[in-house]
Amino acid sequence: MNTPIASAALAAALLSATALQAQTLDKPLVSAQELATLLDSEDVAVLDIRAPEGSDSYAEGHVEGAVNAPYALFRGPEDNPGQLPSEEQLTETLRKLGLTEDRPLVITYQGSDETDFGAAARVYWTMKSAGIDDLAILNGGLNAWTEAGLELDDAAVTPQPSDITVTWDDTWTASVDDVQAAIDGETDTQLVDARPESFWKGEQAHPAAARPGTLPQSRFFVHSSWFSGGPAIVDADAARKLAQENDLIGSENLISFCNTGHWAATNWFAMSELAGIENVKLYPESMVGWSNAGRDMANAPGRIQHLWTQIKNVF
């Protein structure tokens, strides 16, 4: 005879199995041909995160049915680009875009180079944290789409507004307190700088940062390491191998950061979604937010050296 507890457990298991079966996008990357097949057979939402107009823009051609959602919608102000929009702002944005938690979502971007991928990764991270977990990125972007001989559409799409309400899940978000605890040795955490070594060394700085440097106790693993000579990121097997070879596996926690949470989003995506490393977080404001708050830095140059670095960055 089934007990109430056993019946409840069975019901939970059935619900879990049903949820898994309903997952249309079973991996975080889709190829151009895979997306084309999905669009023919499934109800899939597509976001194009490029600018509305101009060179390499939404207006010049996009995947048929794609809704334009410029990257800036998911970013902060000019003096702190990595800052998160509020739950209210995200709710308004996602409603206007017609997004819901139960509809699969594919994010598209230009695919011009490795840095370009960071925008798609940052939007993916935002969507996942906002409650949309059936999602993927078009690997290689619109460049891969056209290279596969697939057509672009130039008709603008106006979505039907949704009633989604965003409650932010901070599972993948590193707070300032999380970063400080890692620096103070209170947690077993690797702080991983996604920027080129010159930034980590304090030889370069983002224009919005108060000064050059990096987080104390950090190491660098540049975001471009996950690519092999083109704009398409490596697959899951290659990502796991890279993570293992570079000692990115084994710590209790990993926090990815950069200047504004853009390059860091690539490292987060590769480590969390491709390599399958648990407890990987993204510090969204990264070094711009950290330095402007006047917090302790490593590899920060002296005043005269800082002035020289600013001059070099201008010229």
PDB file of C-alpha atoms in Angstrom:
ATOM      1  CA  MET A   1       0.000   0.000   0.000  1.00  0.00           C
ATOM      2  CA  ASN A   2       1.296   3.440  -0.885  1.00  0.00           C
ATOM      3  CA  THR A   3       1.833   5.782   2.029  1.00  0.00           C
ATOM      4  CA  PRO A   4       1.117   9.527   1.683  1.00  0.00           C
ATOM      5  CA  ILE A   5       4.878  10.166   1.732  1.00  0.00           C
ATOM      6  CA  ALA A   6       5.540   7.602  -0.995  1.00  0.00           C
ATOM      7  CA  SER A   7       2.718   9.009  -3.115  1.00  0.00           C
ATOM      8  CA  ALA A   8       4.084  12.513  -2.739  1.00  0.00           C
ATOM      9  CA  ALA A   9       7.571  11.348  -3.724  1.00  0.00           C
ATOM     10  CA  LEU A  10       6.179   9.560  -6.787  1.00  0.00           C
ATOM     11  CA  ALA A  11       4.248  12.662  -7.825  1.00  0.00           C
ATOM     12  CA  ALA A  12       7.355  14.820  -7.443  1.00  0.00           C
ATOM     13  CA  ALA A  13       9.388  12.383  -9.527  1.00  0.00           C
ATOM     14  CA  LEU A  14       6.747  12.377 -12.275  1.00  0.00           C
ATOM     15  CA  LEU A  15       6.650  16.155 -12.289  1.00  0.00           C
ATOM     16  CA  SER A  16      10.444  16.262 -12.530  1.00  0.00           C
ATOM     17  CA  ALA A  17      10.469  13.778 -15.401  1.00  0.00           C
ATOM     18  CA  THR A  18       7.782  15.762 -17.211  1.00  0.00           C
ATOM     19  CA  ALA A  19       9.828  18.942 -16.823  1.00  0.00           C
ATOM     20  CA  LEU A  20      12.886  17.232 -18.239  1.00  0.00           C
ATOM     21  CA  GLN A  21      10.919  15.897 -21.199  1.00  0.00           C
ATOM     22  CA  ALA A  22       9.583  19.402 -21.863  1.00  0.00           C
ATOM     23  CA  GLN A  23      13.105  20.807 -22.166  1.00  0.00           C
ATOM     24  CA  THR A  24      13.373  21.580 -25.877  1.00  0.00           C
ATOM     25  CA  LEU A  25      16.934  22.924 -25.775  1.00  0.00           C
ATOM     26  CA  ASP A  26      18.965  20.171 -24.159  1.00  0.00           C
ATOM     27  CA  LYS A  27      22.322  21.934 -24.491  1.00  0.00           C
ATOM     28  CA  PRO A  28      23.477  25.554 -24.115  1.00  0.00           C
ATOM     29  CA  LEU A  29      24.720  25.913 -27.706  1.00  0.00           C
ATOM     30  CA  VAL A  30      22.936  25.290 -30.993  1.00  0.00           C
ATOM     31  CA  SER A  31      24.440  25.302 -34.455  1.00  0.00           C
ATOM     32  CA  ALA A  32      22.883  27.233 -37.305  1.00  0.00           C
ATOM     33  CA  GLN A  33      21.395  24.087 -38.817  1.00  0.00           C
ATOM     34  CA  GLU A  34      20.066  22.921 -35.457  1.00  0.00           C
ATOM     35  CA  LEU A  35      18.312  26.260 -34.960  1.00  0.00           C
ATOM     36  CA  ALA A  36      16.831  26.110 -38.453  1.00  0.00           C
ATOM     37  CA  THR A  37      15.448  22.634 -37.689  1.00  0.00           C
ATOM     38  CA  LEU A  38      14.054  23.793 -34.346  1.00  0.00           C
ATOM     39  CA  LEU A  39      12.259  26.711 -35.968  1.00  0.00           C
ATOM     40  CA  ASP A  40      10.604  24.306 -38.397  1.00  0.00           C
ATOM     41  CA  SER A  41       9.397  21.936 -35.677  1.00  0.00           C
ATOM     42  CA  GLU A  42       9.115  23.792 -32.367  1.00  0.00           C
ATOM     43  CA  ASP A  43       7.699  26.993 -30.915  1.00  0.00           C
ATOM     44  CA  VAL A  44      11.011  28.695 -30.114  1.00  0.00           C
ATOM     45  CA  ALA A  45      11.568  32.346 -29.240  1.00  0.00           C
ATOM     46  CA  VAL A  46      14.620  34.015 -30.791  1.00  0.00           C
ATOM     47  CA  LEU A  47      16.263  37.214 -29.553  1.00  0.00           C
ATOM     48  CA  ASP A  48      18.647  39.234 -31.694  1.00  0.00           C
ATOM     49  CA  ILE A  49      20.792  41.330 -29.323  1.00  0.00           C
ATOM     50  CA  ARG A  50      22.433  43.552 -31.969  1.00  0.00           C
ATOM     51  CA  ALA A  51      21.750  47.253 -32.478  1.00  0.00           C
ATOM     52  CA  PRO A  52      18.455  48.049 -34.250  1.00  0.00           C
ATOM     53  CA  GLU A  53      20.119  49.848 -37.164  1.00  0.00           C
ATOM     54  CA  GLY A  54      23.526  50.441 -38.710  1.00  0.00           C
ATOM     55  CA  SER A  55      26.290  48.114 -39.823  1.00  0.00           C
ATOM     56  CA  ASP A  56      25.789  44.472 -38.759  1.00  0.00           C
ATOM     57  CA  SER A  57      22.424  45.361 -37.227  1.00  0.00           C
ATOM     58  CA  TYR A  58      19.015  43.774 -36.821  1.00  0.00           C
ATOM     59  CA  ALA A  59      17.625  45.891 -39.663  1.00  0.00           C
ATOM     60  CA  GLU A  60      20.176  44.443 -42.109  1.00  0.00           C
ATOM     61  CA  GLY A  61      18.801  40.949 -41.645  1.00  0.00           C
ATOM     62  CA  HIS A  62      18.066  38.477 -38.863  1.00  0.00           C
ATOM     63  CA  VAL A  63      16.730  34.995 -38.234  1.00  0.00           C
ATOM     64  CA  GLU A  64      13.099  34.907 -39.304  1.00  0.00           C
ATOM     65  CA  GLY A  65      10.853  35.634 -36.333  1.00  0.00           C
ATOM     66  CA  ALA A  66      13.655  37.038 -34.169  1.00  0.00           C
ATOM     67  CA  VAL A  67      12.766  39.913 -31.863  1.00  0.00           C
ATOM     68  CA  ASN A  68      15.268  42.737 -31.511  1.00  0.00           C
ATOM     69  CA  ALA A  69      16.576  43.107 -27.942  1.00  0.00           C
ATOM     70  CA  PRO A  70      19.687  45.330 -28.021  1.00  0.00           C
ATOM     71  CA  TYR A  71      22.409  44.338 -25.566  1.00  0.00           C
ATOM     72  CA  ALA A  72      22.117  47.696 -23.783  1.00  0.00           C
ATOM     73  CA  LEU A  73      18.716  46.621 -22.398  1.00  0.00           C
ATOM     74  CA  PHE A  74      20.534  44.219 -20.090  1.00  0.00           C
ATOM     75  CA  ARG A  75      23.389  46.512 -19.064  1.00  0.00           C
ATOM     76  CA  GLY A  76      23.955  49.353 -16.634  1.00  0.00           C
ATOM     77  CA  PRO A  77      24.754  53.043 -17.187  1.00  0.00           C
ATOM     78  CA  GLU A  78      27.822  54.276 -19.064  1.00  0.00           C
ATOM     79  CA  ASP A  79      29.810  54.849 -15.862  1.00  0.00           C
ATOM     80  CA  ASN A  80      29.055  51.318 -14.602  1.00  0.00           C
ATOM     81  CA  PRO A  81      28.057  49.112 -17.577  1.00  0.00           C
ATOM     82  CA  GLY A  82      28.133  45.876 -15.598  1.00  0.00           C
ATOM     83  CA  GLN A  83      25.484  47.018 -13.132  1.00  0.00           C
ATOM     84  CA  LEU A  84      22.389  44.838 -13.083  1.00  0.00           C
ATOM     85  CA  PRO A  85      19.004  46.238 -14.069  1.00  0.00           C
ATOM     86  CA  SER A  86      16.463  45.990 -11.252  1.00  0.00           C
ATOM     87  CA  GLU A  87      13.884  43.202 -11.125  1.00  0.00           C
ATOM     88  CA  GLU A  88      11.270  45.788 -12.079  1.00  0.00           C
ATOM     89  CA  GLN A  89      13.284  46.932 -15.099  1.00  0.00           C
ATOM     90  CA  LEU A  90      13.904  43.355 -16.226  1.00  0.00           C
ATOM     91  CA  THR A  91      10.245  42.481 -15.774  1.00  0.00           C
ATOM     92  CA  GLU A  92       9.236  45.401 -17.992  1.00  0.00           C
ATOM     93  CA  THR A  93      11.866  44.495 -20.606  1.00  0.00           C
ATOM     94  CA  LEU A  94      11.003  40.797 -20.761  1.00  0.00           C
ATOM     95  CA  ARG A  95       7.277  41.550 -20.936  1.00  0.00           C
ATOM     96  CA  LYS A  96       7.804  43.895 -23.888  1.00  0.00           C
ATOM     97  CA  LEU A  97       9.900  41.204 -25.593  1.00  0.00           C
ATOM     98  CA  GLY A  98       7.074  38.684 -25.138  1.00  0.00           C
ATOM     99  CA  LEU A  99       9.203  36.226 -23.180  1.00  0.00           C
ATOM    100  CA  THR A 100       7.849  33.547 -20.846  1.00  0.00           C
ATOM    101  CA  GLU A 101       9.472  30.942 -18.605  1.00  0.00           C
ATOM    102  CA  ASP A 102       7.941  28.012 -20.487  1.00  0.00           C
ATOM    103  CA  ARG A 103       8.973  28.914 -24.048  1.00  0.00           C
ATOM    104  CA  PRO A 104      12.441  27.881 -25.288  1.00  0.00           C
ATOM    105  CA  LEU A 105      14.718  30.807 -26.096  1.00  0.00           C
ATOM    106  CA  VAL A 106      17.708  31.107 -28.450  1.00  0.00           C
ATOM    107  CA  ILE A 107      19.977  34.143 -28.286  1.00  0.00           C
ATOM    108  CA  THR A 108      21.575  35.372 -31.513  1.00  0.00           C
ATOM    109  CA  TYR A 109      24.342  37.922 -32.036  1.00  0.00           C
ATOM    110  CA  GLN A 110      26.678  38.907 -34.875  1.00  0.00           C
ATOM    111  CA  GLY A 111      29.514  36.447 -34.238  1.00  0.00           C
ATOM    112  CA  SER A 112      32.242  38.804 -35.419  1.00  0.00           C
ATOM    113  CA  ASP A 113      34.929  37.663 -32.933  1.00  0.00           C
ATOM    114  CA  GLU A 114      35.566  36.154 -29.488  1.00  0.00           C
ATOM    115  CA  THR A 115      34.721  39.387 -27.679  1.00  0.00           C
ATOM    116  CA  ASP A 116      31.330  39.503 -29.409  1.00  0.00           C
ATOM    117  CA  PHE A 117      30.370  36.213 -27.759  1.00  0.00           C
ATOM    118  CA  GLY A 118      30.517  37.897 -24.352  1.00  0.00           C
ATOM    119  CA  ALA A 119      27.351  39.857 -25.126  1.00  0.00           C
ATOM    120  CA  ALA A 120      25.409  36.668 -25.879  1.00  0.00           C
ATOM    121  CA  ALA A 121      26.834  34.977 -22.764  1.00  0.00           C
ATOM    122  CA  ARG A 122      25.906  37.947 -20.568  1.00  0.00           C
ATOM    123  CA  VAL A 123      22.314  37.945 -21.883  1.00  0.00           C
ATOM    124  CA  TYR A 124      22.142  34.141 -21.429  1.00  0.00           C
ATOM    125  CA  TRP A 125      23.306  34.545 -17.794  1.00  0.00           C
ATOM    126  CA  THR A 126      20.716  37.288 -17.265  1.00  0.00           C
ATOM    127  CA  MET A 127      17.898  35.193 -18.723  1.00  0.00           C
ATOM    128  CA  LYS A 128      18.826  32.134 -16.695  1.00  0.00           C
ATOM    129  CA  SER A 129      18.965  34.189 -13.516  1.00  0.00           C
ATOM    130  CA  ALA A 130      15.615  35.756 -14.430  1.00  0.00           C
ATOM    131  CA  GLY A 131      13.933  32.339 -14.551  1.00  0.00           C
ATOM    132  CA  ILE A 132      14.210  31.264 -18.201  1.00  0.00           C
ATOM    133  CA  ASP A 133      16.218  28.053 -18.145  1.00  0.00           C
ATOM    134  CA  ASP A 134      15.252  26.435 -21.471  1.00  0.00           C
ATOM    135  CA  LEU A 135      17.687  28.505 -23.514  1.00  0.00           C
ATOM    136  CA  ALA A 136      20.747  28.387 -25.751  1.00  0.00           C
ATOM    137  CA  ILE A 137      23.088  30.562 -27.792  1.00  0.00           C
ATOM    138  CA  LEU A 138      23.481  30.308 -31.571  1.00  0.00           C
ATOM    139  CA  ASN A 139      27.152  29.316 -31.712  1.00  0.00           C
ATOM    140  CA  GLY A 140      29.032  31.531 -34.143  1.00  0.00           C
ATOM    141  CA  GLY A 141      26.136  33.977 -34.348  1.00  0.00           C
ATOM    142  CA  LEU A 142      24.586  35.353 -37.528  1.00  0.00           C
ATOM    143  CA  ASN A 143      27.900  34.926 -39.341  1.00  0.00           C
ATOM    144  CA  ALA A 144      27.625  31.165 -38.822  1.00  0.00           C
ATOM    145  CA  TRP A 145      23.980  31.312 -39.952  1.00  0.00           C
ATOM    146  CA  THR A 146      24.799  32.943 -43.275  1.00  0.00           C
ATOM    147  CA  GLU A 147      27.905  30.775 -43.770  1.00  0.00           C
ATOM    148  CA  ALA A 148      25.601  27.754 -43.501  1.00  0.00           C
ATOM    149  CA  GLY A 149      23.658  29.115 -46.493  1.00  0.00           C
ATOM    150  CA  LEU A 150      20.612  30.052 -44.419  1.00  0.00           C
ATOM    151  CA  GLU A 151      18.595  33.120 -45.296  1.00  0.00           C
ATOM    152  CA  LEU A 152      18.107  36.286 -43.286  1.00  0.00           C
ATOM    153  CA  ASP A 153      14.821  38.154 -42.963  1.00  0.00           C
ATOM    154  CA  ASP A 154      14.551  41.954 -42.851  1.00  0.00           C
ATOM    155  CA  ALA A 155      10.975  42.201 -41.557  1.00  0.00           C
ATOM    156  CA  ALA A 156      10.814  43.722 -38.065  1.00  0.00           C
ATOM    157  CA  VAL A 157       8.977  41.566 -35.509  1.00  0.00           C
ATOM    158  CA  THR A 158       6.643  43.088 -32.916  1.00  0.00           C
ATOM    159  CA  PRO A 159       6.088  40.551 -30.130  1.00  0.00           C
ATOM    160  CA  GLN A 160       2.904  39.992 -28.185  1.00  0.00           C
ATOM    161  CA  PRO A 161       3.636  41.291 -24.644  1.00  0.00           C
ATOM    162  CA  SER A 162       3.761  38.672 -21.909  1.00  0.00           C
ATOM    163  CA  ASP A 163       2.891  38.781 -18.207  1.00  0.00           C
ATOM    164  CA  ILE A 164       6.204  37.395 -16.933  1.00  0.00           C
ATOM    165  CA  THR A 165       7.405  38.621 -13.530  1.00  0.00           C
ATOM    166  CA  VAL A 166      11.121  38.405 -12.797  1.00  0.00           C
ATOM    167  CA  THR A 167      12.371  37.206  -9.437  1.00  0.00           C
ATOM    168  CA  TRP A 168      16.155  37.225  -9.616  1.00  0.00           C
ATOM    169  CA  ASP A 169      17.870  33.938  -8.744  1.00  0.00           C
ATOM    170  CA  ASP A 170      21.300  34.824  -7.353  1.00  0.00           C
ATOM    171  CA  THR A 171      22.662  31.270  -7.670  1.00  0.00           C
ATOM    172  CA  TRP A 172      25.030  32.463 -10.416  1.00  0.00           C
ATOM    173  CA  THR A 173      25.632  36.003  -9.118  1.00  0.00           C
ATOM    174  CA  ALA A 174      28.625  36.956  -6.984  1.00  0.00           C
ATOM    175  CA  SER A 175      27.980  39.873  -4.647  1.00  0.00           C
ATOM    176  CA  VAL A 176      30.592  42.294  -3.338  1.00  0.00           C
ATOM    177  CA  ASP A 177      30.415  40.384  -0.041  1.00  0.00           C
ATOM    178  CA  ASP A 178      31.102  37.097  -1.859  1.00  0.00           C
ATOM    179  CA  VAL A 179      34.168  38.637  -3.494  1.00  0.00           C
ATOM    180  CA  GLN A 180      35.433  40.125  -0.237  1.00  0.00           C
ATOM    181  CA  ALA A 181      34.971  36.812   1.574  1.00  0.00           C
ATOM    182  CA  ALA A 182      37.041  35.102  -1.123  1.00  0.00           C
ATOM    183  CA  ILE A 183      39.794  37.721  -0.814  1.00  0.00           C
ATOM    184  CA  ASP A 184      39.820  37.353   2.972  1.00  0.00           C
ATOM    185  CA  GLY A 185      40.177  33.571   2.685  1.00  0.00           C
ATOM    186  CA  GLU A 186      36.830  32.902   4.344  1.00  0.00           C
ATOM    187  CA  THR A 187      35.746  30.621   1.470  1.00  0.00           C
ATOM    188  CA  ASP A 188      37.499  28.178  -0.831  1.00  0.00           C
ATOM    189  CA  THR A 189      37.062  30.334  -3.928  1.00  0.00           C
ATOM    190  CA  GLN A 190      39.044  30.964  -7.083  1.00  0.00           C
ATOM    191  CA  LEU A 191      38.779  34.529  -8.365  1.00  0.00           C
ATOM    192  CA  VAL A 192      39.292  34.297 -12.132  1.00  0.00           C
ATOM    193  CA  ASP A 193      40.044  37.423 -14.179  1.00  0.00           C
ATOM    194  CA  ALA A 194      38.769  36.993 -17.761  1.00  0.00           C
ATOM    195  CA  ARG A 195      40.718  39.977 -19.117  1.00  0.00           C
ATOM    196  CA  PRO A 196      43.987  39.862 -21.077  1.00  0.00           C
ATOM    197  CA  GLU A 197      47.093  39.709 -18.880  1.00  0.00           C
ATOM    198  CA  SER A 198      47.875  43.412 -19.409  1.00  0.00           C
ATOM    199  CA  PHE A 199      44.695  44.341 -17.508  1.00  0.00           C
ATOM    200  CA  TRP A 200      45.428  41.854 -14.727  1.00  0.00           C
ATOM    201  CA  LYS A 201      48.936  43.315 -14.393  1.00  0.00           C
ATOM    202  CA  GLY A 202      47.577  46.864 -14.145  1.00  0.00           C
ATOM    203  CA  GLU A 203      49.079  47.967 -17.463  1.00  0.00           C
ATOM    204  CA  GLN A 204      45.645  48.734 -18.945  1.00  0.00           C
ATOM    205  CA  ALA A 205      42.320  49.822 -17.494  1.00  0.00           C
ATOM    206  CA  HIS A 206      38.738  50.314 -18.620  1.00  0.00           C
ATOM    207  CA  PRO A 207      37.896  54.008 -19.194  1.00  0.00           C
ATOM    208  CA  ALA A 208      35.205  53.882 -16.495  1.00  0.00           C
ATOM    209  CA  ALA A 209      37.484  52.285 -13.867  1.00  0.00           C
ATOM    210  CA  ALA A 210      38.928  54.463 -11.116  1.00  0.00           C
ATOM    211  CA  ARG A 211      42.354  52.858 -11.545  1.00  0.00           C
ATOM    212  CA  PRO A 212      44.076  49.844 -13.100  1.00  0.00           C
ATOM    213  CA  GLY A 213      44.609  46.593 -11.254  1.00  0.00           C
ATOM    214  CA  THR A 214      42.821  43.419 -10.330  1.00  0.00           C
ATOM    215  CA  LEU A 215      41.178  41.723  -7.373  1.00  0.00           C
ATOM    216  CA  PRO A 216      43.571  40.602  -4.638  1.00  0.00           C
ATOM    217  CA  GLN A 217      44.230  36.841  -4.601  1.00  0.00           C
ATOM    218  CA  SER A 218      43.039  36.498  -8.207  1.00  0.00           C
ATOM    219  CA  ARG A 219      44.466  34.719 -11.230  1.00  0.00           C
ATOM    220  CA  PHE A 220      43.749  35.366 -14.883  1.00  0.00           C
ATOM    221  CA  PHE A 221      42.350  33.055 -17.527  1.00  0.00           C
ATOM    222  CA  VAL A 222      41.616  35.133 -20.594  1.00  0.00           C
ATOM    223  CA  HIS A 223      38.153  34.723 -22.145  1.00  0.00           C
ATOM    224  CA  SER A 224      39.570  34.052 -25.625  1.00  0.00           C
ATOM    225  CA  SER A 225      41.088  30.770 -24.382  1.00  0.00           C
ATOM    226  CA  TRP A 226      37.740  29.064 -25.037  1.00  0.00           C
ATOM    227  CA  PHE A 227      37.964  29.660 -28.798  1.00  0.00           C
ATOM    228  CA  SER A 228      40.059  27.994 -31.457  1.00  0.00           C
ATOM    229  CA  GLY A 229      40.693  30.548 -34.166  1.00  0.00           C
ATOM    230  CA  GLY A 230      37.147  31.731 -34.856  1.00  0.00           C
ATOM    231  CA  PRO A 231      34.050  33.255 -33.260  1.00  0.00           C
ATOM    232  CA  ALA A 232      32.490  29.887 -32.333  1.00  0.00           C
ATOM    233  CA  ILE A 233      33.201  28.767 -28.767  1.00  0.00           C
ATOM    234  CA  VAL A 234      34.505  25.242 -28.100  1.00  0.00           C
ATOM    235  CA  ASP A 235      32.180  22.359 -27.313  1.00  0.00           C
ATOM    236  CA  ALA A 236      31.516  20.861 -23.881  1.00  0.00           C
ATOM    237  CA  ASP A 237      34.235  18.185 -24.111  1.00  0.00           C
ATOM    238  CA  ALA A 238      36.909  20.707 -25.057  1.00  0.00           C
ATOM    239  CA  ALA A 239      35.735  23.096 -22.328  1.00  0.00           C
ATOM    240  CA  ARG A 240      35.994  20.376 -19.667  1.00  0.00           C
ATOM    241  CA  LYS A 241      39.476  19.467 -20.876  1.00  0.00           C
ATOM    242  CA  LEU A 242      40.614  23.109 -20.802  1.00  0.00           C
ATOM    243  CA  ALA A 243      39.173  23.596 -17.331  1.00  0.00           C
ATOM    244  CA  GLN A 244      40.927  20.483 -16.056  1.00  0.00           C
ATOM    245  CA  GLU A 245      44.272  21.399 -17.630  1.00  0.00           C
ATOM    246  CA  ASN A 246      44.153  24.890 -16.128  1.00  0.00           C
ATOM    247  CA  ASP A 247      43.142  23.868 -12.599  1.00  0.00           C
ATOM    248  CA  LEU A 248      39.721  25.474 -12.823  1.00  0.00           C
ATOM    249  CA  ILE A 249      38.147  22.377 -11.304  1.00  0.00           C
ATOM    250  CA  GLY A 250      38.430  21.492  -7.639  1.00  0.00           C
ATOM    251  CA  SER A 251      37.700  24.678  -5.712  1.00  0.00           C
ATOM    252  CA  GLU A 252      34.485  24.933  -3.750  1.00  0.00           C
ATOM    253  CA  ASN A 253      33.565  28.107  -5.649  1.00  0.00           C
ATOM    254  CA  LEU A 254      34.623  30.069  -8.735  1.00  0.00           C
ATOM    255  CA  ILE A 255      33.958  33.757  -9.326  1.00  0.00           C
ATOM    256  CA  SER A 256      34.451  35.117 -12.828  1.00  0.00           C
ATOM    257  CA  PHE A 257      35.130  38.838 -13.297  1.00  0.00           C
ATOM    258  CA  CYS A 258      36.574  41.286 -15.838  1.00  0.00           C
ATOM    259  CA  ASN A 259      36.016  45.013 -16.390  1.00  0.00           C
ATOM    260  CA  THR A 260      32.223  45.137 -16.673  1.00  0.00           C
ATOM    261  CA  GLY A 261      31.010  41.524 -16.597  1.00  0.00           C
ATOM    262  CA  HIS A 262      31.211  41.079 -20.389  1.00  0.00           C
ATOM    263  CA  TRP A 263      34.333  38.963 -20.946  1.00  0.00           C
ATOM    264  CA  ALA A 264      33.625  37.380 -17.556  1.00  0.00           C
ATOM    265  CA  ALA A 265      30.284  36.148 -18.900  1.00  0.00           C
ATOM    266  CA  THR A 266      32.178  34.092 -21.487  1.00  0.00           C
ATOM    267  CA  ASN A 267      34.295  32.479 -18.757  1.00  0.00           C
ATOM    268  CA  TRP A 268      31.169  31.867 -16.653  1.00  0.00           C
ATOM    269  CA  PHE A 269      29.331  30.296 -19.600  1.00  0.00           C
ATOM    270  CA  ALA A 270      32.269  28.069 -20.552  1.00  0.00           C
ATOM    271  CA  MET A 271      32.910  26.892 -16.998  1.00  0.00           C
ATOM    272  CA  SER A 272      29.313  26.585 -15.791  1.00  0.00           C
ATOM    273  CA  GLU A 273      27.284  25.666 -18.864  1.00  0.00           C
ATOM    274  CA  LEU A 274      29.838  23.836 -21.029  1.00  0.00           C
ATOM    275  CA  ALA A 275      32.369  22.330 -18.606  1.00  0.00           C
ATOM    276  CA  GLY A 276      29.633  21.657 -16.050  1.00  0.00           C
ATOM    277  CA  ILE A 277      31.542  23.079 -13.077  1.00  0.00           C
ATOM    278  CA  GLU A 278      29.193  23.711 -10.168  1.00  0.00           C
ATOM    279  CA  ASN A 279      29.152  26.888  -8.063  1.00  0.00           C
ATOM    280  CA  VAL A 280      30.491  29.222 -10.758  1.00  0.00           C
ATOM    281  CA  LYS A 281      29.339  32.804 -10.239  1.00  0.00           C
ATOM    282  CA  LEU A 282      29.670  35.994 -12.263  1.00  0.00           C
ATOM    283  CA  TYR A 283      30.582  39.261 -10.553  1.00  0.00           C
ATOM    284  CA  PRO A 284      28.555  41.599 -12.803  1.00  0.00           C
ATOM    285  CA  GLU A 285      30.042  45.014 -11.952  1.00  0.00           C
ATOM    286  CA  SER A 286      33.567  43.580 -11.923  1.00  0.00           C
ATOM    287  CA  MET A 287      36.602  45.908 -11.777  1.00  0.00           C
ATOM    288  CA  VAL A 288      34.754  49.093 -12.756  1.00  0.00           C
ATOM    289  CA  GLY A 289      32.350  48.742  -9.854  1.00  0.00           C
ATOM    290  CA  TRP A 290      35.039  47.465  -7.491  1.00  0.00           C
ATOM    291  CA  SER A 291      37.608  50.186  -8.252  1.00  0.00           C
ATOM    292  CA  ASN A 292      35.077  53.016  -8.203  1.00  0.00           C
ATOM    293  CA  ALA A 293      33.975  51.904  -4.734  1.00  0.00           C
ATOM    294  CA  GLY A 294      37.567  52.467  -3.576  1.00  0.00           C
ATOM    295  CA  ARG A 295      38.166  48.873  -2.562  1.00  0.00           C
ATOM    296  CA  ASP A 296      41.559  47.198  -2.208  1.00  0.00           C
ATOM    297  CA  MET A 297      43.251  46.251  -5.479  1.00  0.00           C
ATOM    298  CA  ALA A 298      46.202  44.117  -6.487  1.00  0.00           C
ATOM    299  CA  ASN A 299      48.705  45.061  -9.195  1.00  0.00           C
ATOM    300  CA  ALA A 300      47.549  48.669  -8.926  1.00  0.00           C
ATOM    301  CA  PRO A 301      50.291  51.019 -10.186  1.00  0.00           C
ATOM    302  CA  GLY A 302      51.512  54.063  -8.262  1.00  0.00           C
ATOM    303  CA  ARG A 303      50.181  57.534  -9.055  1.00  0.00           C
ATOM    304  CA  ILE A 304      52.812  58.441 -11.676  1.00  0.00           C
ATOM    305  CA  GLN A 305      52.666  55.026 -13.315  1.00  0.00           C
ATOM    306  CA  HIS A 306      48.868  55.268 -13.356  1.00  0.00           C
ATOM    307  CA  LEU A 307      49.101  58.650 -15.116  1.00  0.00           C
ATOM    308  CA  TRP A 308      51.456  57.151 -17.701  1.00  0.00           C
ATOM    309  CA  THR A 309      49.065  54.231 -18.225  1.00  0.00           C
ATOM    310  CA  GLN A 310      46.224  56.685 -18.887  1.00  0.00           C
ATOM    311  CA  ILE A 311      48.331  58.536 -21.447  1.00  0.00           C
ATOM    312  CA  LYS A 312      49.254  55.277 -23.207  1.00  0.00           C
ATOM    313  CA  ASN A 313      45.610  54.163 -23.284  1.00  0.00           C
ATOM    314  CA  VAL A 314      44.609  57.432 -24.957  1.00  0.00           C
ATOM    315  CA  PHE A 315      47.295  57.237 -27.650  1.00  0.00           C
TER     316      PHE A 315
END
